[in-house]
């Protein structure tokens, strides 16, 4: 299930919200101060972007002489 990470711009609290429908994004409010001024953060668990937009399967980004 899509769980997005939000950061409140009012109190600075970061929280996670389960977004079932796309319309739920407009109703996301801070659980601490109930503020709508929240910004969604990119949450990619167990994944790191190195800039390479390759599909799947490939050598690691580390290149160097081995041996
Ligand atoms: Zn807040």
PDB file of C-alpha atoms and ligand atoms in Angstrom:
ATOM      1  CA  UNK A   1       0.000   0.000   0.000  1.00  0.00           C
ATOM      2  CA  UNK A   2       1.231   3.456  -0.805  1.00  0.00           C
ATOM      3  CA  UNK A   3       2.440   5.128   2.322  1.00  0.00           C
ATOM      4  CA  UNK A   4       3.799   8.592   1.832  1.00  0.00           C
ATOM      5  CA  UNK A   5       5.947  10.499   4.206  1.00  0.00           C
ATOM      6  CA  UNK A   6       4.921  14.041   4.985  1.00  0.00           C
ATOM      7  CA  UNK A   7       6.590  16.885   6.751  1.00  0.00           C
ATOM      8  CA  UNK A   8       4.568  19.589   8.442  1.00  0.00           C
ATOM      9  CA  UNK A   9       5.667  23.056   7.560  1.00  0.00           C
ATOM     10  CA  UNK A  10       3.939  24.467  10.611  1.00  0.00           C
ATOM     11  CA  UNK A  11       5.482  22.557  13.485  1.00  0.00           C
ATOM     12  CA  UNK A  12       8.078  20.592  11.580  1.00  0.00           C
ATOM     13  CA  UNK A  13       6.653  17.224  12.487  1.00  0.00           C
ATOM     14  CA  UNK A  14       7.231  14.402  10.073  1.00  0.00           C
ATOM     15  CA  UNK A  15       4.657  11.681   9.762  1.00  0.00           C
ATOM     16  CA  UNK A  16       3.460   8.982   7.447  1.00  0.00           C
ATOM     17  CA  UNK A  17       0.084   8.856   5.830  1.00  0.00           C
ATOM     18  CA  UNK A  18      -1.580   5.998   4.049  1.00  0.00           C
ATOM     19  CA  UNK A  19      -2.929   7.185   0.758  1.00  0.00           C
ATOM     20  CA  UNK A  20      -5.589   4.859  -0.560  1.00  0.00           C
ATOM     21  CA  UNK A  21      -7.111   7.251  -3.017  1.00  0.00           C
ATOM     22  CA  UNK A  22      -5.503  10.072  -4.859  1.00  0.00           C
ATOM     23  CA  UNK A  23      -8.061  12.443  -3.352  1.00  0.00           C
ATOM     24  CA  UNK A  24      -6.757  11.615   0.098  1.00  0.00           C
ATOM     25  CA  UNK A  25      -3.658  13.603  -0.612  1.00  0.00           C
ATOM     26  CA  UNK A  26      -5.674  16.811  -0.476  1.00  0.00           C
ATOM     27  CA  UNK A  27      -6.984  15.924   2.960  1.00  0.00           C
ATOM     28  CA  UNK A  28      -3.706  15.161   4.569  1.00  0.00           C
ATOM     29  CA  UNK A  29      -3.249  17.174   7.715  1.00  0.00           C
ATOM     30  CA  UNK A  30      -0.630  17.243  10.406  1.00  0.00           C
ATOM     31  CA  UNK A  31      -1.647  14.964  13.304  1.00  0.00           C
ATOM     32  CA  UNK A  32       0.023  17.300  15.749  1.00  0.00           C
ATOM     33  CA  UNK A  33      -1.292  20.734  14.799  1.00  0.00           C
ATOM     34  CA  UNK A  34      -3.874  19.755  12.188  1.00  0.00           C
ATOM     35  CA  UNK A  35      -2.286  22.010   9.686  1.00  0.00           C
ATOM     36  CA  UNK A  36      -2.750  21.488   5.980  1.00  0.00           C
ATOM     37  CA  UNK A  37       0.590  23.014   5.260  1.00  0.00           C
ATOM     38  CA  UNK A  38       2.357  19.754   4.726  1.00  0.00           C
ATOM     39  CA  UNK A  39       4.801  18.746   2.088  1.00  0.00           C
ATOM     40  CA  UNK A  40       5.185  15.250   0.788  1.00  0.00           C
ATOM     41  CA  UNK A  41       8.593  13.744   0.981  1.00  0.00           C
ATOM     42  CA  UNK A  42      10.020  11.075  -1.207  1.00  0.00           C
ATOM     43  CA  UNK A  43      10.152   7.863   0.713  1.00  0.00           C
ATOM     44  CA  UNK A  44      11.945   5.010  -0.920  1.00  0.00           C
ATOM     45  CA  UNK A  45      12.544   2.172   1.524  1.00  0.00           C
ATOM     46  CA  UNK A  46      15.449  -0.084   0.776  1.00  0.00           C
ATOM     47  CA  UNK A  47      16.288   1.757  -2.372  1.00  0.00           C
ATOM     48  CA  UNK A  48      18.880   4.309  -3.250  1.00  0.00           C
ATOM     49  CA  UNK A  49      18.935   6.439  -6.334  1.00  0.00           C
ATOM     50  CA  UNK A  50      22.331   6.996  -7.791  1.00  0.00           C
ATOM     51  CA  UNK A  51      21.194   8.847 -10.868  1.00  0.00           C
ATOM     52  CA  UNK A  52      21.325   5.926 -13.236  1.00  0.00           C
ATOM     53  CA  UNK A  53      17.966   5.340 -14.844  1.00  0.00           C
ATOM     54  CA  UNK A  54      18.580   1.815 -15.935  1.00  0.00           C
ATOM     55  CA  UNK A  55      15.840  -0.754 -16.000  1.00  0.00           C
ATOM     56  CA  UNK A  56      16.799  -3.815 -14.071  1.00  0.00           C
ATOM     57  CA  UNK A  57      19.949  -5.762 -13.684  1.00  0.00           C
ATOM     58  CA  UNK A  58      23.273  -4.116 -14.152  1.00  0.00           C
ATOM     59  CA  UNK A  59      26.708  -3.644 -12.737  1.00  0.00           C
ATOM     60  CA  UNK A  60      27.145  -1.637  -9.594  1.00  0.00           C
ATOM     61  CA  UNK A  61      28.007   2.034 -10.033  1.00  0.00           C
ATOM     62  CA  UNK A  62      31.407   1.423  -8.577  1.00  0.00           C
ATOM     63  CA  UNK A  63      34.039   1.158 -11.245  1.00  0.00           C
ATOM     64  CA  UNK A  64      37.633   0.474 -10.510  1.00  0.00           C
ATOM     65  CA  UNK A  65      40.474  -1.933 -10.964  1.00  0.00           C
ATOM     66  CA  UNK A  66      39.916  -5.216  -9.199  1.00  0.00           C
ATOM     67  CA  UNK A  67      42.713  -7.516  -8.316  1.00  0.00           C
TER      68      UNK A  67
HETATM   69 ZN1  LIG B   1       2.187  20.305  12.408  1.00  0.00          ZN
END
